[in-house]
Amino acid sequence: MIRECIRMAFGSLRANKMRSVLTMLGIIIGIAAVIAILTVGNSLTKSLQQSMQSMGSNDIYVAVVDKFEEEEDTSYDVDGINYPESIKLDKMRDEDYITSDMINEMCTRLKDKIYAVQISEIIGSGSAYNQNGKVDVRAIGASAGYFTTNQYRVVEGSLFSGNDFQDTKYVCLVDQTLVDKLFKGDPKKAIGKEIELRLTGVNPTYCTVVGVVERDSEMTGSEQMSALAGLMKGGEASVILPLKTGKALNHTTGKYEYFRLSANVGVDPEELAKEIRNSFEMYYAGNNKRTVTAVTFEGVLSVLTSIMDTVTLAISIIAGIALLVGGIGVMNIMLVSVTERTREIGTRKALGARNKDIRVQFLVEAVVICLIGGIIGLILGLVGGLVLSAIMGYAATPSIGGVIFAILFSTGIGVAFGYMPANKAAKMNPIDALRYE
């Protein structure tokens, strides 16, 4: 019986091609929009996850943050408006910074759990010069752990030695962009040569190039954090100096607002982050303004993923309104079809068809319409999602759940909006139906 109903449904669609296409249009648009949005959202989420994981899934970000505590009077008045104390942008005091001694104490206590500590400081942007010309540069000072957590490949020369880190030596590592501009693209010519750095707010200084490096990945973890903070400019060459040298150029001491570390293999980053927070508590117990927090990249990733999923779901729900409009269109056309085929219904009932047989016939027809529309919409949605993802520069990741949703929802629309017309047809009096003009 079901096979016969399906055959009759396709026969009805062929008999009214234009009307059938227009009926399916709402379903097609709704499904296509939802699938395209889910595909793009899924692609963005995957790209975000890969980007964050490239920073290091075992990495922990440690930073000084404002301390929010309830006090007797934590507000002030400006222009007649009362503001909470916590929103005032107080300048960092000496006692607010993380010191080298604090970091050394933490490493001593947790040495079996910490793989590397990465401390980097942005020295500034400016230009590098030699007899061949100049190039725009961005200079940073980096600790030894920086090269453990960020993978660099040495093209020529070598990385810094232990003495370079300890003795404030004016040596540097440069990238290929600088070599192309100042050494005619030959890394060998750069090794052992001096370049002059003229950075904003920093006295001009000469540094000896000891190595030419390139990144193994598209962007290192620290550079991604800098990019997120808006500290990088496109087209700049990179110059890396030992951390002590960088601090000497900036005239700063061993005090930091943040640093990053990597947990040893097998160590739970969340547990280690908790121990790090506890390690700094004794230093900041008497500080009523600031404290130190430790956040894992996994925790940040879960929050960002949750936000992306919520946004995608909200937009998909809005796009899904088109499905309801399409369902109403199906119901409308099915009601018209029931009216047009009243005599057919009367004839079938006169020949012995039961109410449920008539109901199933029209329900199957409604489901067939919605399923065909859903499949077409699914194909268009996948193609649209792939195209949009490619335009945005992300690897397309179709949502398997979205595909299953499209098929099930199309079937559900057919049943939900086809039931009333089918029920109306089933309840017709055969005598009245046969007499219908």
CSV table of C-alpha atoms in Angstrom, one decimal:
chain,number,residue,atom,x,y,z
A,1,MET,CA,0.0,0.0,0.0
A,2,ILE,CA,2.8,2.4,0.9
A,3,ARG,CA,4.5,1.7,-2.4
A,4,GLU,CA,1.3,2.4,-4.3
A,5,CYS,CA,0.9,5.7,-2.3
A,6,ILE,CA,4.4,6.7,-3.2
A,7,ARG,CA,3.8,5.9,-6.9
A,8,MET,CA,0.6,8.0,-6.8
A,9,ALA,CA,2.4,10.9,-5.1
A,10,PHE,CA,5.0,11.0,-7.8
A,11,GLY,CA,2.2,10.8,-10.4
A,12,SER,CA,0.5,13.8,-8.8
A,13,LEU,CA,3.8,15.8,-8.8
A,14,ARG,CA,4.4,15.1,-12.5
A,15,ALA,CA,0.8,16.2,-13.3
A,16,ASN,CA,1.4,19.5,-11.6
A,17,LYS,CA,5.1,20.3,-12.1
A,18,MET,CA,5.1,24.0,-11.6
A,19,ARG,CA,2.8,23.9,-8.6
A,20,SER,CA,4.9,21.2,-7.0
A,21,VAL,CA,8.2,23.2,-7.5
A,22,LEU,CA,6.6,26.3,-6.0
A,23,THR,CA,5.4,24.2,-3.1
A,24,MET,CA,8.9,22.8,-2.5
A,25,LEU,CA,10.5,26.2,-2.8
A,26,GLY,CA,10.0,27.2,0.9
A,27,ILE,CA,11.4,23.8,2.0
A,28,ILE,CA,14.3,24.1,-0.3
A,29,ILE,CA,15.2,27.6,0.8
A,30,GLY,CA,14.8,26.8,4.5
A,31,ILE,CA,16.9,23.6,4.4
A,32,ALA,CA,19.6,25.2,2.2
A,33,ALA,CA,19.9,28.2,4.5
A,34,VAL,CA,20.2,26.0,7.7
A,35,ILE,CA,22.7,23.6,6.1
A,36,ALA,CA,24.8,26.4,4.7
A,37,ILE,CA,24.9,28.2,8.1
A,38,LEU,CA,25.7,25.0,10.0
A,39,THR,CA,28.5,24.2,7.5
A,40,VAL,CA,30.1,27.7,7.8
A,41,GLY,CA,29.7,27.7,11.6
A,42,ASN,CA,31.2,24.3,11.9
A,43,SER,CA,34.1,25.3,9.6
A,44,LEU,CA,34.7,28.5,11.7
A,45,THR,CA,34.6,26.4,14.9
A,46,LYS,CA,37.1,23.8,13.6
A,47,SER,CA,39.4,26.5,12.4
A,48,LEU,CA,39.2,28.2,15.8
A,49,GLN,CA,40.0,25.0,17.5
A,50,GLN,CA,42.9,24.2,15.3
A,51,SER,CA,44.3,27.8,15.7
A,52,MET,CA,44.0,27.6,19.5
A,53,GLN,CA,45.4,24.1,19.7
A,54,SER,CA,48.4,25.2,17.6
A,55,MET,CA,49.2,27.5,20.5
A,56,GLY,CA,49.7,24.4,22.6
A,57,SER,CA,47.0,22.3,24.2
A,58,ASN,CA,49.2,21.9,27.3
A,59,ASP,CA,49.9,25.6,27.6
A,60,ILE,CA,48.8,27.8,30.5
A,61,TYR,CA,48.5,31.6,30.3
A,62,VAL,CA,49.5,33.3,33.6
A,63,ALA,CA,48.6,37.0,34.0
A,64,VAL,CA,48.1,39.8,36.6
A,65,VAL,CA,44.4,40.7,36.8
A,66,ASP,CA,42.2,43.0,38.8
A,67,LYS,CA,41.1,41.7,42.1
A,68,PHE,CA,37.3,42.1,42.7
A,69,GLU,CA,36.5,42.1,46.4
A,70,GLU,CA,33.7,43.6,48.3
A,71,GLU,CA,34.8,46.5,50.5
A,72,GLU,CA,32.9,49.1,52.6
A,73,ASP,CA,33.3,51.9,50.1
A,74,THR,CA,34.2,50.8,46.6
A,75,SER,CA,32.5,53.6,44.5
A,76,TYR,CA,33.1,57.1,43.4
A,77,ASP,CA,31.1,59.9,41.8
A,78,VAL,CA,31.8,61.5,38.5
A,79,ASP,CA,29.3,64.0,36.9
A,80,GLY,CA,26.7,62.9,39.4
A,81,ILE,CA,27.0,59.2,38.4
A,82,ASN,CA,28.2,56.6,40.9
A,83,TYR,CA,30.8,54.2,39.5
A,84,PRO,CA,32.1,51.1,41.1
A,85,GLU,CA,35.8,51.2,42.1
A,86,SER,CA,36.6,48.1,40.0
A,87,ILE,CA,36.2,49.9,36.7
A,88,LYS,CA,38.8,52.5,37.4
A,89,LEU,CA,42.0,52.0,35.3
A,90,ASP,CA,44.6,52.2,38.0
A,91,LYS,CA,48.2,52.2,36.9
A,92,MET,CA,50.2,49.1,37.6
A,93,ARG,CA,52.3,49.5,40.8
A,94,ASP,CA,55.7,47.8,41.4
A,95,GLU,CA,54.1,45.4,43.8
A,96,ASP,CA,51.5,44.4,41.2
A,97,TYR,CA,54.0,42.8,38.8
A,98,ILE,CA,55.1,39.2,38.7
A,99,THR,CA,58.8,39.1,39.4
A,100,SER,CA,61.6,36.8,38.3
A,101,ASP,CA,61.9,35.5,41.9
A,102,MET,CA,58.3,34.6,42.0
A,103,ILE,CA,58.6,32.6,38.7
A,104,ASN,CA,61.8,30.9,40.0
A,105,GLU,CA,60.1,29.9,43.2
A,106,MET,CA,57.1,28.5,41.3
A,107,CYS,CA,59.4,26.6,38.9
A,108,THR,CA,61.3,25.1,41.9
A,109,ARG,CA,58.0,23.9,43.6
A,110,LEU,CA,56.5,22.6,40.4
A,111,LYS,CA,59.6,21.5,38.4
A,112,ASP,CA,58.3,18.0,37.8
A,113,LYS,CA,55.1,19.3,36.2
A,114,ILE,CA,56.5,22.2,34.1
A,115,TYR,CA,58.0,21.5,30.7
A,116,ALA,CA,59.0,25.1,29.8
A,117,VAL,CA,58.4,28.7,30.8
A,118,GLN,CA,58.0,31.2,28.0
A,119,ILE,CA,58.4,34.9,28.7
A,120,SER,CA,58.4,37.4,25.9
A,121,GLU,CA,58.3,41.1,25.9
A,122,ILE,CA,57.4,43.3,22.9
A,123,ILE,CA,60.3,45.8,22.5
A,124,GLY,CA,58.6,47.8,19.8
A,125,SER,CA,58.3,48.5,16.1
A,126,GLY,CA,60.5,50.6,13.9
A,127,SER,CA,63.2,49.9,11.3
A,128,ALA,CA,66.4,47.9,10.9
A,129,TYR,CA,69.3,49.4,8.8
A,130,ASN,CA,72.5,48.3,7.2
A,131,GLN,CA,74.5,49.5,4.2
A,132,ASN,CA,72.0,47.9,1.8
A,133,GLY,CA,68.9,49.7,3.1
A,134,LYS,CA,66.2,49.4,5.7
A,135,VAL,CA,63.2,47.3,6.5
A,136,ASP,CA,60.3,47.7,8.9
A,137,VAL,CA,60.6,45.4,11.9
A,138,ARG,CA,58.9,44.3,15.0
A,139,ALA,CA,61.3,43.3,17.8
A,140,ILE,CA,60.6,41.1,20.8
A,141,GLY,CA,62.7,39.9,23.7
A,142,ALA,CA,62.4,36.1,24.4
A,143,SER,CA,63.4,33.7,27.1
A,144,ALA,CA,64.9,30.3,26.5
A,145,GLY,CA,61.6,28.7,26.9
A,146,TYR,CA,60.2,30.7,24.0
A,147,PHE,CA,62.0,28.5,21.6
A,148,THR,CA,60.8,25.3,23.4
A,149,THR,CA,57.1,26.2,23.1
A,150,ASN,CA,57.3,27.9,19.7
A,151,GLN,CA,58.8,25.8,17.0
A,152,TYR,CA,61.4,27.6,14.9
A,153,ARG,CA,63.6,26.1,12.2
A,154,VAL,CA,67.1,27.4,11.9
A,155,VAL,CA,67.8,28.3,8.2
A,156,GLU,CA,71.3,29.5,8.9
A,157,GLY,CA,73.5,30.1,12.0
A,158,SER,CA,72.1,29.0,15.3
A,159,LEU,CA,69.7,29.9,18.1
A,160,PHE,CA,70.9,31.8,21.2
A,161,SER,CA,73.4,30.2,23.6
A,162,GLY,CA,73.0,30.0,27.4
A,163,ASN,CA,75.5,32.9,27.7
A,164,ASP,CA,73.4,35.0,25.3
A,165,PHE,CA,70.4,34.8,27.6
A,166,GLN,CA,72.4,35.4,30.8
A,167,ASP,CA,74.9,38.1,29.8
A,168,THR,CA,72.7,40.7,28.1
A,169,LYS,CA,74.5,40.2,24.8
A,170,TYR,CA,73.4,42.3,21.8
A,171,VAL,CA,72.7,39.5,19.4
A,172,CYS,CA,69.6,38.7,17.4
A,173,LEU,CA,67.7,36.2,15.3
A,174,VAL,CA,66.0,37.5,12.1
A,175,ASP,CA,63.6,36.1,9.6
A,176,GLN,CA,63.8,35.7,5.8
A,177,THR,CA,61.9,39.0,5.2
A,178,LEU,CA,64.7,41.0,6.8
A,179,VAL,CA,67.3,38.9,4.9
A,180,ASP,CA,65.6,39.6,1.6
A,181,LYS,CA,65.7,43.4,2.2
A,182,LEU,CA,69.1,43.8,3.9
A,183,PHE,CA,71.2,40.9,2.7
A,184,LYS,CA,69.9,40.3,-0.8
A,185,GLY,CA,68.0,37.1,0.2
A,186,ASP,CA,71.2,35.2,1.2
A,187,PRO,CA,71.0,34.0,4.8
A,188,LYS,CA,74.7,33.1,4.9
A,189,LYS,CA,75.6,36.8,4.3
A,190,ALA,CA,73.6,37.8,7.4
A,191,ILE,CA,75.4,35.6,9.9
A,192,GLY,CA,77.9,37.6,12.0
A,193,LYS,CA,76.8,40.9,10.5
A,194,GLU,CA,75.5,43.9,12.4
A,195,ILE,CA,72.2,45.6,11.9
A,196,GLU,CA,71.1,48.9,13.5
A,197,LEU,CA,67.7,48.9,15.2
A,198,ARG,CA,65.8,52.1,15.5
A,199,LEU,CA,62.6,51.4,17.4
A,200,THR,CA,60.0,53.8,18.7
A,201,GLY,CA,60.8,54.9,22.2
A,202,VAL,CA,64.1,53.0,22.2
A,203,ASN,CA,67.6,54.3,21.8
A,204,PRO,CA,69.3,53.2,18.5
A,205,THR,CA,71.4,50.1,19.0
A,206,TYR,CA,73.5,47.6,17.0
A,207,CYS,CA,72.9,43.9,17.2
A,208,THR,CA,74.8,41.0,15.6
A,209,VAL,CA,72.8,38.5,13.7
A,210,VAL,CA,73.6,34.9,15.0
A,211,GLY,CA,70.8,33.1,13.2
A,212,VAL,CA,68.1,33.2,10.5
A,213,VAL,CA,65.0,31.3,11.4
A,214,GLU,CA,61.6,30.6,10.0
A,215,ARG,CA,58.5,29.4,11.7
A,216,ASP,CA,57.4,25.7,11.4
A,217,SER,CA,53.8,26.7,11.7
A,218,GLU,CA,51.9,29.6,10.1
A,219,MET,CA,52.1,31.6,13.3
A,220,THR,CA,53.6,30.9,16.7
A,221,GLY,CA,51.5,30.9,19.9
A,222,SER,CA,52.9,34.2,21.2
A,223,GLU,CA,52.5,35.8,17.8
A,224,GLN,CA,48.9,34.7,17.7
A,225,MET,CA,48.3,36.3,21.2
A,226,SER,CA,50.0,39.5,19.9
A,227,ALA,CA,47.9,39.5,16.8
A,228,LEU,CA,44.8,39.1,18.9
A,229,ALA,CA,45.9,42.1,20.9
A,230,GLY,CA,46.4,44.2,17.8
A,231,LEU,CA,50.2,44.4,18.3
A,232,MET,CA,51.3,43.1,14.9
A,233,LYS,CA,51.3,44.9,11.6
A,234,GLY,CA,51.3,43.2,8.2
A,235,GLY,CA,54.6,43.2,6.2
A,236,GLU,CA,57.0,43.7,9.2
A,237,ALA,CA,60.1,41.6,9.6
A,238,SER,CA,60.7,39.9,12.9
A,239,VAL,CA,63.7,40.4,15.1
A,240,ILE,CA,64.2,38.3,18.3
A,241,LEU,CA,66.6,39.3,21.0
A,242,PRO,CA,67.4,37.6,24.3
A,243,LEU,CA,65.0,38.6,27.0
A,244,LYS,CA,67.6,40.4,29.2
A,245,THR,CA,68.8,42.4,26.2
A,246,GLY,CA,65.2,43.4,25.3
A,247,LYS,CA,64.6,44.5,28.9
A,248,ALA,CA,67.8,46.5,28.8
A,249,LEU,CA,66.6,48.3,25.7
A,250,ASN,CA,63.3,49.1,27.3
A,251,HIS,CA,65.0,50.0,30.6
A,252,THR,CA,62.8,47.6,32.5
A,253,THR,CA,63.6,45.1,35.2
A,254,GLY,CA,62.6,41.5,35.8
A,255,LYS,CA,58.9,42.3,36.2
A,256,TYR,CA,56.1,41.0,34.1
A,257,GLU,CA,52.4,41.3,33.6
A,258,TYR,CA,52.0,37.9,32.1
A,259,PHE,CA,53.9,34.8,30.9
A,260,ARG,CA,53.1,31.4,29.4
A,261,LEU,CA,54.2,27.9,30.3
A,262,SER,CA,53.8,24.4,29.1
A,263,ALA,CA,52.9,21.4,31.2
A,264,ASN,CA,54.8,18.2,31.0
A,265,VAL,CA,53.3,15.3,29.1
A,266,GLY,CA,50.8,13.5,31.3
A,267,VAL,CA,50.1,16.5,33.5
A,268,ASP,CA,46.6,17.8,33.6
A,269,PRO,CA,46.8,21.5,32.6
A,270,GLU,CA,43.7,22.4,34.6
A,271,GLU,CA,45.2,20.9,37.8
A,272,LEU,CA,48.5,22.6,37.2
A,273,ALA,CA,46.8,25.9,36.6
A,274,LYS,CA,45.1,25.6,40.0
A,275,GLU,CA,48.5,24.9,41.6
A,276,ILE,CA,50.0,27.9,39.9
A,277,ARG,CA,47.2,30.2,41.2
A,278,ASN,CA,47.9,28.8,44.7
A,279,SER,CA,51.6,29.4,44.3
A,280,PHE,CA,51.1,33.1,43.7
A,281,GLU,CA,48.4,33.6,46.4
A,282,MET,CA,50.9,34.2,49.2
A,283,TYR,CA,52.5,37.0,47.2
A,284,TYR,CA,49.2,38.8,46.5
A,285,ALA,CA,47.3,38.1,49.7
A,286,GLY,CA,48.0,41.6,50.9
A,287,ASN,CA,47.4,43.2,47.5
A,288,ASN,CA,43.9,44.8,47.5
A,289,LYS,CA,44.1,45.7,43.8
A,290,ARG,CA,45.4,42.8,41.8
A,291,THR,CA,46.1,39.1,41.9
A,292,VAL,CA,47.4,36.4,39.5
A,293,THR,CA,45.2,34.0,37.5
A,294,ALA,CA,46.2,31.0,35.4
A,295,VAL,CA,44.0,30.0,32.4
A,296,THR,CA,44.5,27.0,30.2
A,297,PHE,CA,44.1,27.3,26.4
A,298,GLU,CA,41.7,24.4,26.6
A,299,GLY,CA,39.4,26.5,28.9
A,300,VAL,CA,39.6,29.4,26.6
A,301,LEU,CA,38.9,27.1,23.6
A,302,SER,CA,35.8,25.6,25.3
A,303,VAL,CA,34.4,29.1,26.0
A,304,LEU,CA,35.0,30.3,22.4
A,305,THR,CA,33.6,27.1,21.0
A,306,SER,CA,30.5,27.5,23.2
A,307,ILE,CA,30.0,31.1,21.9
A,308,MET,CA,30.4,30.0,18.3
A,309,ASP,CA,27.9,27.1,18.7
A,310,THR,CA,25.4,29.5,20.3
A,311,VAL,CA,25.7,32.0,17.5
A,312,THR,CA,25.4,29.3,14.9
A,313,LEU,CA,22.3,27.9,16.6
A,314,ALA,CA,20.7,31.3,16.9
A,315,ILE,CA,21.2,32.1,13.2
A,316,SER,CA,20.0,28.6,12.2
A,317,ILE,CA,16.8,29.0,14.2
A,318,ILE,CA,16.2,32.3,12.4
A,319,ALA,CA,16.8,30.7,9.0
A,320,GLY,CA,14.6,27.8,10.1
A,321,ILE,CA,11.6,30.2,10.1
A,322,ALA,CA,11.7,29.7,6.3
A,323,LEU,CA,10.9,26.0,7.0
A,324,LEU,CA,7.8,26.9,8.8
A,325,VAL,CA,6.7,29.1,5.9
A,326,GLY,CA,7.5,26.2,3.6
A,327,GLY,CA,5.4,23.9,5.8
A,328,ILE,CA,2.4,26.3,5.6
A,329,GLY,CA,2.8,26.3,1.8
A,330,VAL,CA,2.7,22.5,1.8
A,331,MET,CA,-0.5,22.5,3.9
A,332,ASN,CA,-2.1,25.1,1.6
A,333,ILE,CA,-1.3,23.1,-1.6
A,334,MET,CA,-2.4,19.8,0.0
A,335,LEU,CA,-5.8,21.4,1.0
A,336,VAL,CA,-6.1,22.6,-2.7
A,337,SER,CA,-5.2,19.1,-3.8
A,338,VAL,CA,-7.8,17.5,-1.5
A,339,THR,CA,-10.5,19.9,-2.9
A,340,GLU,CA,-9.5,19.1,-6.5
A,341,ARG,CA,-9.6,15.4,-6.0
A,342,THR,CA,-12.8,15.2,-4.0
A,343,ARG,CA,-14.5,13.0,-6.6
A,344,GLU,CA,-11.5,10.7,-6.6
A,345,ILE,CA,-11.7,10.4,-2.8
A,346,GLY,CA,-15.4,9.6,-3.1
A,347,THR,CA,-14.7,6.9,-5.7
A,348,ARG,CA,-12.0,5.3,-3.6
A,349,LYS,CA,-14.3,5.2,-0.6
A,350,ALA,CA,-17.1,3.8,-2.6
A,351,LEU,CA,-14.8,1.0,-3.7
A,352,GLY,CA,-13.9,0.1,-0.1
A,353,ALA,CA,-11.0,2.4,0.9
A,354,ARG,CA,-11.0,3.0,4.6
A,355,ASN,CA,-10.4,6.4,6.3
A,356,LYS,CA,-6.9,5.5,7.2
A,357,ASP,CA,-6.1,4.5,3.6
A,358,ILE,CA,-7.1,7.9,2.4
A,359,ARG,CA,-5.2,9.6,5.3
A,360,VAL,CA,-2.0,7.6,4.5
A,361,GLN,CA,-2.3,8.5,0.8
A,362,PHE,CA,-2.3,12.2,1.3
A,363,LEU,CA,0.3,12.0,4.2
A,364,VAL,CA,2.7,10.1,1.9
A,365,GLU,CA,2.2,12.7,-0.8
A,366,ALA,CA,3.0,15.6,1.6
A,367,VAL,CA,6.1,13.7,2.9
A,368,VAL,CA,7.3,13.0,-0.6
A,369,ILE,CA,7.0,16.7,-1.5
A,370,CYS,CA,9.0,17.7,1.7
A,371,LEU,CA,11.6,15.0,1.3
A,372,ILE,CA,12.3,16.0,-2.3
A,373,GLY,CA,12.5,19.6,-1.3
A,374,GLY,CA,14.7,18.7,1.6
A,375,ILE,CA,17.1,16.7,-0.5
A,376,ILE,CA,17.4,19.5,-3.0
A,377,GLY,CA,17.9,22.1,-0.2
A,378,LEU,CA,20.5,19.8,1.4
A,379,ILE,CA,22.5,19.7,-1.8
A,380,LEU,CA,22.3,23.5,-2.3
A,381,GLY,CA,23.1,24.1,1.3
A,382,LEU,CA,26.2,21.9,1.2
A,383,VAL,CA,27.4,23.6,-2.0
A,384,GLY,CA,26.6,27.0,-0.6
A,385,GLY,CA,28.4,26.2,2.7
A,386,LEU,CA,31.5,24.9,0.8
A,387,VAL,CA,31.6,28.0,-1.3
A,388,LEU,CA,31.2,30.4,1.6
A,389,SER,CA,33.8,28.6,3.6
A,390,ALA,CA,36.3,28.8,0.7
A,391,ILE,CA,35.6,32.5,0.2
A,392,MET,CA,36.3,33.1,3.9
A,393,GLY,CA,39.5,31.0,3.7
A,394,TYR,CA,38.4,28.2,6.0
A,395,ALA,CA,38.5,24.5,5.3
A,396,ALA,CA,34.9,23.4,4.8
A,397,THR,CA,33.5,21.0,7.4
A,398,PRO,CA,29.9,19.9,6.6
A,399,SER,CA,27.8,19.2,9.7
A,400,ILE,CA,26.8,15.5,9.8
A,401,GLY,CA,24.2,16.4,12.4
A,402,GLY,CA,22.9,19.1,10.1
A,403,VAL,CA,22.4,16.6,7.2
A,404,ILE,CA,20.5,14.2,9.5
A,405,PHE,CA,18.5,17.2,10.8
A,406,ALA,CA,17.6,18.2,7.3
A,407,ILE,CA,16.2,14.8,6.4
A,408,LEU,CA,14.3,14.3,9.6
A,409,PHE,CA,13.0,17.8,9.7
A,410,SER,CA,11.8,17.6,6.1
A,411,THR,CA,9.9,14.4,7.0
A,412,GLY,CA,8.5,16.0,10.1
A,413,ILE,CA,7.3,19.0,8.1
A,414,GLY,CA,5.5,16.7,5.7
A,415,VAL,CA,3.8,14.8,8.5
A,416,ALA,CA,3.0,17.9,10.6
A,417,PHE,CA,1.6,20.1,7.9
A,418,GLY,CA,0.2,17.3,5.7
A,419,TYR,CA,-1.9,15.7,8.5
A,420,MET,CA,-4.7,18.3,8.5
A,421,PRO,CA,-5.4,18.1,4.8
A,422,ALA,CA,-5.1,14.2,4.9
A,423,ASN,CA,-7.5,14.1,7.8
A,424,LYS,CA,-9.9,16.3,6.0
A,425,ALA,CA,-9.8,14.0,3.0
A,426,ALA,CA,-10.2,10.9,5.2
A,427,LYS,CA,-13.4,12.2,6.9
A,428,MET,CA,-15.2,13.1,3.7
A,429,ASN,CA,-18.6,11.5,3.2
A,430,PRO,CA,-18.3,9.3,0.1
A,431,ILE,CA,-21.8,10.3,-1.2
A,432,ASP,CA,-21.1,14.0,-0.9
A,433,ALA,CA,-17.7,13.5,-2.4
A,434,LEU,CA,-19.2,11.7,-5.5
A,435,ARG,CA,-21.7,14.5,-5.9
A,436,TYR,CA,-19.0,17.2,-5.7
A,437,GLU,CA,-18.7,19.4,-8.8
